[in-house]
Short mmCIF file of N, CA and C in Angstrom, two decimals:
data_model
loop_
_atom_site.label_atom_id
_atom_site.label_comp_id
_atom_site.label_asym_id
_atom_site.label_seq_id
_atom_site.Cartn_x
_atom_site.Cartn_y
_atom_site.Cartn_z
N UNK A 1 -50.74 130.17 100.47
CA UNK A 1 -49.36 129.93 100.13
C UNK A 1 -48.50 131.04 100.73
N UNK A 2 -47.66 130.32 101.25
CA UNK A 2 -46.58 131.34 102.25
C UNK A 2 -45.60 132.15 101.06
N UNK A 3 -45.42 133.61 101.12
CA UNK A 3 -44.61 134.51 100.80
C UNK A 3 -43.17 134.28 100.99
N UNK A 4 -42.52 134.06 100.06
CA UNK A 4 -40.84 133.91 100.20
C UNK A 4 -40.25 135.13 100.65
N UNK A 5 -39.70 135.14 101.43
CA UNK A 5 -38.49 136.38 101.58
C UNK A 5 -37.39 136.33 100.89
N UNK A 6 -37.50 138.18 100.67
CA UNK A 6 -36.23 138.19 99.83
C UNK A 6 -34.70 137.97 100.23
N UNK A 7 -34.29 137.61 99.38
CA UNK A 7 -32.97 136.96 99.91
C UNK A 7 -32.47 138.01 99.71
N UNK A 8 -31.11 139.18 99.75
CA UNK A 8 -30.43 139.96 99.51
C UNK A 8 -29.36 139.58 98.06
N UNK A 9 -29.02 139.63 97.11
CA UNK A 9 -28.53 139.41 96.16
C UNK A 9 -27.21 139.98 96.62
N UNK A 10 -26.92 141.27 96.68
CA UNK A 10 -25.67 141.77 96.69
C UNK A 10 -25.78 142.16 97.94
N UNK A 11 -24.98 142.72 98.77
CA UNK A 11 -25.08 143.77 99.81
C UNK A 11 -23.41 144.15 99.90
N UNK A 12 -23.22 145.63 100.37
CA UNK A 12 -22.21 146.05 100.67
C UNK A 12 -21.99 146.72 102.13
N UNK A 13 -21.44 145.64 102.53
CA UNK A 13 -20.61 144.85 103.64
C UNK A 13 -20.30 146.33 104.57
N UNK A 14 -19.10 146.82 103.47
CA UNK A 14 -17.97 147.83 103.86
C UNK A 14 -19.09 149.27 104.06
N UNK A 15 -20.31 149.27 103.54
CA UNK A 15 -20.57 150.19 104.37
C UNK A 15 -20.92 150.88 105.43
N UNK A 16 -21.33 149.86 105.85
CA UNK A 16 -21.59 149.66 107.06
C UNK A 16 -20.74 150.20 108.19
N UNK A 17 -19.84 149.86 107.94
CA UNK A 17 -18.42 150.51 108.62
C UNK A 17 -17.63 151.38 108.13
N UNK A 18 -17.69 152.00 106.85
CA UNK A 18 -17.27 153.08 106.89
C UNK A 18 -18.51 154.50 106.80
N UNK A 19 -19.78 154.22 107.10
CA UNK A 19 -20.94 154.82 107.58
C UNK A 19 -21.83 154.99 108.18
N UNK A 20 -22.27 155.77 109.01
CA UNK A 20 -23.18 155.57 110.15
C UNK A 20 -24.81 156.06 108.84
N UNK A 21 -25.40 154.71 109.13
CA UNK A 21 -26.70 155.15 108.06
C UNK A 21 -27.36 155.90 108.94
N UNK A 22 -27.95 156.97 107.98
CA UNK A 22 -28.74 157.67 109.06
C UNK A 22 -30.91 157.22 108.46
N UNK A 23 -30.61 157.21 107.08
CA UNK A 23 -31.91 157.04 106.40
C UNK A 23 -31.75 155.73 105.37
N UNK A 24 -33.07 155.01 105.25
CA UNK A 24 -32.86 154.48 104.12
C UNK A 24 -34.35 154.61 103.44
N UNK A 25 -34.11 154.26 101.96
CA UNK A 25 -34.96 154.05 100.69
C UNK A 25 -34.86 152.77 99.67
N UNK A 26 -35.95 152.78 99.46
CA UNK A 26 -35.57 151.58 98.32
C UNK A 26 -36.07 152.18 96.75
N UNK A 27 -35.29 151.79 95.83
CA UNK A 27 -35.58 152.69 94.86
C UNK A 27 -35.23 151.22 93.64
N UNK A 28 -35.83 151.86 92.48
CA UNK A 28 -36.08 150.14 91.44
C UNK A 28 -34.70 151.10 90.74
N UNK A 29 -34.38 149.78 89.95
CA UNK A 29 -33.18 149.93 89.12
C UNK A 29 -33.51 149.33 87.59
N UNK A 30 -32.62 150.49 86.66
CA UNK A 30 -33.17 150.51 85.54
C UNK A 30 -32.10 149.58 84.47
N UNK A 31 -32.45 148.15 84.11
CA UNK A 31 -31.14 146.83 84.22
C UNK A 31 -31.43 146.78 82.61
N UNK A 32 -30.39 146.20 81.87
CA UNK A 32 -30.64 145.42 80.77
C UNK A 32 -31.07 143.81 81.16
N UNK A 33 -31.75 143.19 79.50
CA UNK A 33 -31.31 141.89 79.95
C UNK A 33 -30.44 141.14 80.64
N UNK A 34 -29.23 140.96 80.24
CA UNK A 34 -27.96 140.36 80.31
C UNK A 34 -28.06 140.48 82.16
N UNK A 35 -27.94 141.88 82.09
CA UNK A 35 -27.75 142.28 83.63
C UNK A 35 -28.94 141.43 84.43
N UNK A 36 -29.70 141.52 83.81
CA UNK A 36 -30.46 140.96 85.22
C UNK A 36 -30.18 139.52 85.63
N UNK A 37 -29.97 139.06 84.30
CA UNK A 37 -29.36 137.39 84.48
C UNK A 37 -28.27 137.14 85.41
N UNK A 38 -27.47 138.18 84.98
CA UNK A 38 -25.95 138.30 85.92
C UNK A 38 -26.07 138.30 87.32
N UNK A 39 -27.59 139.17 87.64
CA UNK A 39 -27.54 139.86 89.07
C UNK A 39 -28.31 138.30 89.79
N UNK A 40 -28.98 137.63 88.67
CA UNK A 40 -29.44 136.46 89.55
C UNK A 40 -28.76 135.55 89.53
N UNK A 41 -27.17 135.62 89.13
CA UNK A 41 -26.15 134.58 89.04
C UNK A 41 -25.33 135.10 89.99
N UNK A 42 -25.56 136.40 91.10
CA UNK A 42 -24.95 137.20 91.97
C UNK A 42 -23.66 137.37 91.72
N UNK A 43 -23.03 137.38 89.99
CA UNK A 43 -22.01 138.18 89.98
C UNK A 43 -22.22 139.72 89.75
N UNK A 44 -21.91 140.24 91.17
CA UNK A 44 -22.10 141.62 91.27
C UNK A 44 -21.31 141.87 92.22
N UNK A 45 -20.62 143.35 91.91
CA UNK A 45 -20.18 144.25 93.31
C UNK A 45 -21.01 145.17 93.62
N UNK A 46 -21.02 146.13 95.13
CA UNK A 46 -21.59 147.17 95.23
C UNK A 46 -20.37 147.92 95.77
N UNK A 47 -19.43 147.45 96.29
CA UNK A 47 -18.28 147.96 96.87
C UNK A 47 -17.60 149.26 96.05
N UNK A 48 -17.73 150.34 96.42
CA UNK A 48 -17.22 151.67 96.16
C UNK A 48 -18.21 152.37 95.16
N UNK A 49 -19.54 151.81 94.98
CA UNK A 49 -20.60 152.28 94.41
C UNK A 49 -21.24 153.40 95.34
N UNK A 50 -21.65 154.40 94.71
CA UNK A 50 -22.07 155.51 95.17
C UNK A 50 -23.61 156.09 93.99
N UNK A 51 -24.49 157.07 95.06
CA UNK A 51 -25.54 157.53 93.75
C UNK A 51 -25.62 158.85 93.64
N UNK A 52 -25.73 159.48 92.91
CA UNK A 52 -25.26 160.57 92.22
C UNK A 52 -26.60 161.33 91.64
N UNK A 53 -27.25 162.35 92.00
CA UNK A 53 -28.24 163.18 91.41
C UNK A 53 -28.23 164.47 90.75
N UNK A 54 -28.35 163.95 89.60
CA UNK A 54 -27.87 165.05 87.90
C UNK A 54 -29.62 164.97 87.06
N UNK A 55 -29.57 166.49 87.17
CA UNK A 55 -30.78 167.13 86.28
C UNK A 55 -32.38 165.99 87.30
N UNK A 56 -32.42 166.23 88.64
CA UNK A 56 -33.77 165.22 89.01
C UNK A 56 -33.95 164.05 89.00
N UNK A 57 -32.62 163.79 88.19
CA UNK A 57 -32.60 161.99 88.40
C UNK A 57 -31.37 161.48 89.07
N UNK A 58 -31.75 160.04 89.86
CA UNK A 58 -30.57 159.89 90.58
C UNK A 58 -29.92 158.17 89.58
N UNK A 59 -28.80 158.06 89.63
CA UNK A 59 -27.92 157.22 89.18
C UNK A 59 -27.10 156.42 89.75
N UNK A 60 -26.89 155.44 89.43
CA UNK A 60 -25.75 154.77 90.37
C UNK A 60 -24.43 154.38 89.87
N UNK A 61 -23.82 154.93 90.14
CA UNK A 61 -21.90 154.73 89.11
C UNK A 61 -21.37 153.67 90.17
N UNK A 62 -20.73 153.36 89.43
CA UNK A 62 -19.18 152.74 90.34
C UNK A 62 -19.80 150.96 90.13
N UNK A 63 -21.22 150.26 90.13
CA UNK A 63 -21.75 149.15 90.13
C UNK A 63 -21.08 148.66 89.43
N UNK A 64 -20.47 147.50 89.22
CA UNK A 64 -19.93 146.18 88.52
C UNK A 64 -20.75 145.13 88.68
N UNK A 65 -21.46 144.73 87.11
CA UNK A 65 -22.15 143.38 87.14
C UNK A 65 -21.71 142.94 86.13
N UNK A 66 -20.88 141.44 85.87
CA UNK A 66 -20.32 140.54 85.25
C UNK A 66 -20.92 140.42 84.12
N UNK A 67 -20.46 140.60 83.21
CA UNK A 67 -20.78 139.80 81.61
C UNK A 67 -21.58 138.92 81.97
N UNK A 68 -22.38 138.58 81.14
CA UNK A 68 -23.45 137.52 81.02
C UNK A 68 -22.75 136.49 80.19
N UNK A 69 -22.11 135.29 81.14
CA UNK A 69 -21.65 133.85 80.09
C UNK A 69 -22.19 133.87 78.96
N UNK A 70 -22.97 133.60 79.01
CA UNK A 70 -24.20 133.02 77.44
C UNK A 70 -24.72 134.30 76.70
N UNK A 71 -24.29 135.63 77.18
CA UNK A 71 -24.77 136.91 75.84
C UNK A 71 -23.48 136.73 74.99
N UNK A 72 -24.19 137.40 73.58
CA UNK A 72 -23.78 137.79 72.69
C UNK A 72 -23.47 139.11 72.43
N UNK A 73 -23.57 139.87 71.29
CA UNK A 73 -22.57 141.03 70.49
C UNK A 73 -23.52 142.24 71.20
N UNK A 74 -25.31 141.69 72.35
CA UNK A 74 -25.24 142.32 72.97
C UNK A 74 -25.03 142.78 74.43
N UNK A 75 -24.62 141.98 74.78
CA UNK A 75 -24.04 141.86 76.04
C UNK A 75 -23.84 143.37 77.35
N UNK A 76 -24.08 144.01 78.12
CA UNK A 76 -23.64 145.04 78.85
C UNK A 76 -22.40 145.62 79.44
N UNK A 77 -22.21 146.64 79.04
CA UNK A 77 -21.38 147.17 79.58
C UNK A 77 -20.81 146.65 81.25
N UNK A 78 -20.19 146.53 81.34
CA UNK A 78 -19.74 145.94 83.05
C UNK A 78 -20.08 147.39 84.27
N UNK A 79 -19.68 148.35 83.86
CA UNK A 79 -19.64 149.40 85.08
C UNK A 79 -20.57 150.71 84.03
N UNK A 80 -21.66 150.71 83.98
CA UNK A 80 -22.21 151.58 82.82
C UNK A 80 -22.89 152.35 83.88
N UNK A 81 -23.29 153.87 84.38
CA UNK A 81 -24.49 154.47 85.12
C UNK A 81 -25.63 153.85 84.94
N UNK A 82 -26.20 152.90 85.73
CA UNK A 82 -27.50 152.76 85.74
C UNK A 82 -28.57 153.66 86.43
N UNK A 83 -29.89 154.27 86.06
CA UNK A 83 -30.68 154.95 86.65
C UNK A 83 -31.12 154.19 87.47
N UNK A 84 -31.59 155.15 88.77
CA UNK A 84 -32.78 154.75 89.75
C UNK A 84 -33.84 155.54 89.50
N UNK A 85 -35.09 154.60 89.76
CA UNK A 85 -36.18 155.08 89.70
C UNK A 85 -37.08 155.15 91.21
N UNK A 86 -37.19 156.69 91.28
CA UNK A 86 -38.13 156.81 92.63
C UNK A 86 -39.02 157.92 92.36
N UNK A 87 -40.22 158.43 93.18
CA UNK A 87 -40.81 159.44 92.88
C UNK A 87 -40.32 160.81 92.87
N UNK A 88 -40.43 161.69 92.47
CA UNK A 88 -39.66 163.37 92.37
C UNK A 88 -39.88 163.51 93.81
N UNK A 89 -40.73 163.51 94.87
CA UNK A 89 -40.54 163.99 96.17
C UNK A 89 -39.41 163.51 96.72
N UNK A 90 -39.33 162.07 96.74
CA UNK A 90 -37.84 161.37 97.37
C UNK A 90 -36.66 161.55 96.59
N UNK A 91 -37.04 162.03 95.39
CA UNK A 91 -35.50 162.37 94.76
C UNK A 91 -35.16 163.98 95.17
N UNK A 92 -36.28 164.83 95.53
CA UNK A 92 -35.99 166.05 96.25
C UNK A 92 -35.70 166.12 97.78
N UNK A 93 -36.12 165.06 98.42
CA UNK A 93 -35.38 165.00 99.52
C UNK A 93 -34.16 164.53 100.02
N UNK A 94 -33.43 163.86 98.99
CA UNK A 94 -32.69 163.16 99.04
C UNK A 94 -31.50 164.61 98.26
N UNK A 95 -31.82 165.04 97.62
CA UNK A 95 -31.05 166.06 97.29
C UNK A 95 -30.57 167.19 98.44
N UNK A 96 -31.64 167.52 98.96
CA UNK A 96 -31.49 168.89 100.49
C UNK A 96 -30.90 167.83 101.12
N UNK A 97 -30.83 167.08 101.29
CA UNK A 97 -30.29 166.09 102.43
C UNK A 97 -28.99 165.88 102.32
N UNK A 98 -28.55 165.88 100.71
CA UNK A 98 -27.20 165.48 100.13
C UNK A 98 -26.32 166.97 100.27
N UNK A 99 -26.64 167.66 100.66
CA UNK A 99 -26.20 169.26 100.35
C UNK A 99 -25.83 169.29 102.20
N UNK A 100 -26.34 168.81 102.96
CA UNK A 100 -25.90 169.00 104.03
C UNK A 100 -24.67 167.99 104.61
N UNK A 101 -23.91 167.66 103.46
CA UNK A 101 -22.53 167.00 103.64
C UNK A 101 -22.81 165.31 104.04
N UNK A 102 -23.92 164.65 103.25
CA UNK A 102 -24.67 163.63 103.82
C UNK A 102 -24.05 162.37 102.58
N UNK A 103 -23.50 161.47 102.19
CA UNK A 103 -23.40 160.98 101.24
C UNK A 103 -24.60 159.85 100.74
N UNK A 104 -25.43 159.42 100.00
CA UNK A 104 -25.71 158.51 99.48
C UNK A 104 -25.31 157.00 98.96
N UNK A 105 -25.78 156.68 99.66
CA UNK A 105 -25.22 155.22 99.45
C UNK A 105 -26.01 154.23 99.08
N UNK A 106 -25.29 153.09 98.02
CA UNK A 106 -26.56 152.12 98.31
C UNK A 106 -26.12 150.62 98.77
N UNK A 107 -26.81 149.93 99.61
CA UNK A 107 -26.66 149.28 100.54
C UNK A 107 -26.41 147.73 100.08
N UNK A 108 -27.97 147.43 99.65
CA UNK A 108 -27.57 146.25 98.53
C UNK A 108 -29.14 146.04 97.56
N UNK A 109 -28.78 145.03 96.77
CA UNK A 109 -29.61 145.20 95.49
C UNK A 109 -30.27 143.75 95.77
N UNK A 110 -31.73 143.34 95.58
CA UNK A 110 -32.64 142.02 95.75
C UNK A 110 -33.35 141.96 94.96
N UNK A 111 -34.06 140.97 94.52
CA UNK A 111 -35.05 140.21 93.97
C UNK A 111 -36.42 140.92 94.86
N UNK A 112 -37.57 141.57 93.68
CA UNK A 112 -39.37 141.95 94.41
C UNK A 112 -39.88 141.40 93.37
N UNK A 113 -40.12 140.26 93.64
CA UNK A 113 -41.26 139.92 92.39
C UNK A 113 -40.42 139.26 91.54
N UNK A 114 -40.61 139.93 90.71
CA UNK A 114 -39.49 139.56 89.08
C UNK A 114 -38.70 140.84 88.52
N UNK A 115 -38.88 142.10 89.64
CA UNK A 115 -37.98 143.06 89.32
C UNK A 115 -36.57 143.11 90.51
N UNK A 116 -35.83 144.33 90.57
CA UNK A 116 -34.85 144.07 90.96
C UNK A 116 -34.60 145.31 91.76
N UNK A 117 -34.59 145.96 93.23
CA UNK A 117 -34.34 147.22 93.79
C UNK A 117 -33.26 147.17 94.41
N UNK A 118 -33.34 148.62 94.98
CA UNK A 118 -31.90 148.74 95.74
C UNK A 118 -32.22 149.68 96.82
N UNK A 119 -31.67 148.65 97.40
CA UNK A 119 -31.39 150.05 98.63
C UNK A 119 -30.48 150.93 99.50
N UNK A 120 -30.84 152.46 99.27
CA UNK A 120 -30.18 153.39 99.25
C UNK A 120 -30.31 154.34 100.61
N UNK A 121 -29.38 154.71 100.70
CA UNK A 121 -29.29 155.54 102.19
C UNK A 121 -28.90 156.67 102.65
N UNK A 122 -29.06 157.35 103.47
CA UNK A 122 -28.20 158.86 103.57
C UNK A 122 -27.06 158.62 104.70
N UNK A 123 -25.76 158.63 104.15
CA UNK A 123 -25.32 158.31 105.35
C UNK A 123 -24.31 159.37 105.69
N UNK A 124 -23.29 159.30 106.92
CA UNK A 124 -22.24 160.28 107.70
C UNK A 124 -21.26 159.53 107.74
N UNK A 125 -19.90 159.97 106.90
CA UNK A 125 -18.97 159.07 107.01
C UNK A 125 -18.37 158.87 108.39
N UNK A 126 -17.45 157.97 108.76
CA UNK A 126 -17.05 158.04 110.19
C UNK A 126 -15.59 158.25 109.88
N UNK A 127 -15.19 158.99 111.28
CA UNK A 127 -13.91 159.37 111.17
C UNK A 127 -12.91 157.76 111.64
N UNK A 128 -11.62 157.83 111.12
CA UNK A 128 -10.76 156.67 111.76
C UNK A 128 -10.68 156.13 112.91
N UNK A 129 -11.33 157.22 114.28
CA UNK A 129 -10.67 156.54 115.61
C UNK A 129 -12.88 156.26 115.69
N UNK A 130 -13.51 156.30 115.07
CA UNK A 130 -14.75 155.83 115.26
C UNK A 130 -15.01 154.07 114.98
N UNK A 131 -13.88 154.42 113.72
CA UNK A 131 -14.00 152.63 113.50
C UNK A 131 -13.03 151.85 114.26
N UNK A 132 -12.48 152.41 114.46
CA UNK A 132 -11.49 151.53 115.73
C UNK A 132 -11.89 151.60 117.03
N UNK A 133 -12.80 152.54 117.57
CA UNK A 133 -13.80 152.07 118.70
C UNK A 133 -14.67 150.90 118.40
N UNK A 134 -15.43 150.86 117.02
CA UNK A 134 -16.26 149.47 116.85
C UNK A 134 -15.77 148.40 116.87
N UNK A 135 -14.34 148.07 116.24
CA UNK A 135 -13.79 147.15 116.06
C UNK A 135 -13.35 146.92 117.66
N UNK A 136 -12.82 147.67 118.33
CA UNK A 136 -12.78 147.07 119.86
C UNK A 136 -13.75 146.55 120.33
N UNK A 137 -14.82 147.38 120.48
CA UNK A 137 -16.24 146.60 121.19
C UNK A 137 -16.19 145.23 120.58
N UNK A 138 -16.23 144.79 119.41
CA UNK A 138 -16.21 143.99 118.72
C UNK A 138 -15.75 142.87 119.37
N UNK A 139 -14.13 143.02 119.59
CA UNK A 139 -13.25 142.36 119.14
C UNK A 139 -13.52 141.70 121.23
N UNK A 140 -13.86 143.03 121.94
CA UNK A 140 -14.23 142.55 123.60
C UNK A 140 -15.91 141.72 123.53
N UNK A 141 -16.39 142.31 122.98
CA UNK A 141 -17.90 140.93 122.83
C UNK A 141 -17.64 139.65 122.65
N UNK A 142 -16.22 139.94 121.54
CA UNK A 142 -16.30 137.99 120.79
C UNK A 142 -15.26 137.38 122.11
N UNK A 143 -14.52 137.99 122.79
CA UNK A 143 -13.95 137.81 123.80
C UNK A 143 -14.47 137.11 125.38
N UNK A 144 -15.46 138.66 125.13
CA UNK A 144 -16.38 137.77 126.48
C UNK A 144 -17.47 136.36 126.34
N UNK A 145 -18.08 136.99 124.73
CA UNK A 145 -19.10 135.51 124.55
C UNK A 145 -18.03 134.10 124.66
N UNK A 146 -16.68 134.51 124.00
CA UNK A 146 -15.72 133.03 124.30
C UNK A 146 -15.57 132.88 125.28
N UNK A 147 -15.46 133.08 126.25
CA UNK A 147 -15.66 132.87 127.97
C UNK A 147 -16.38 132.18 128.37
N UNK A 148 -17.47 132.89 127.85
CA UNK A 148 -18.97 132.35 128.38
C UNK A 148 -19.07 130.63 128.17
N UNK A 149 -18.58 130.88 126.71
CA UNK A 149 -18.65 129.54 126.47
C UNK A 149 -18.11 128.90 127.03
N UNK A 150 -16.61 128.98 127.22
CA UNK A 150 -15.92 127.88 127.82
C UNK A 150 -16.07 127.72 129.11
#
């Protein structure tokens, strides 16, 4: 029996362009019920989510995942710190790494199994006239492939 691939649940789009990734990781995320229902109903943002490493553990702020329709009185918080879980070596490298002006990011969040990860990155923000070089190349590719075509 053939292996499904994971589909990507969330992904954030915008980072892409406002970061040149330099590393990535995948690290599990620590969900309530409610939440996980939510995340497989893909109401979720990752947009302006960032991860944050306090006392050896790393966290992820800024996440928005939608109320759960059908919970009750216990229902989740919408934007609460959720932990990530990875081994102490990658959470120590990820720290020296973060100290050299590197930001952390996480990319987007999927379905392994019946749990739920994320993936996270070291990235270099880009300056303004960097993204307006991409967006040219861009904007001359979709230019020339329309040519081609016609």
């Amino acid at each position: 029996m053939a292996k499904k691939p994971t589909i990507p649940v969330i992904k954030n789009r915008k980072a892409y362009h406002d970061y040149t990734i330099l590393e990535t990781f995948e690290a599990g995320i620590a969900l309530q019920g409610t939440e996980v229902k939510s995340l497989r109903a893909h109401k979720a943002q990752l947009q302006e989510s960032y991860v944050k490493i306090k006392d050896h553990e790393l966290f992820l702020l800024g996440l928005w995942i939608a109320p759960y329709s059908h919970g009750n009185v216990h229902n989740h918080q919408e934007t609460r710190p959720r932990k990530l879980l990875m081994h102490k070596k990658e959470i120590l490298k990820l720290k020296q790494k973060s100290q050299e002006r590197l930001a952390i990011i996480p990319l987007e969040i999927y379905p392994k199994g019946r749990l739920f990860k994320v993936k996270i990155a070291l990235a270099r923000g880009k300056n303004l006239y960097d993204k307006r070089q991409k967006d040219k190349e861009l904007t001359d590719k979709r230019a020339i492939d329309k040519a081609i075509k016609s």
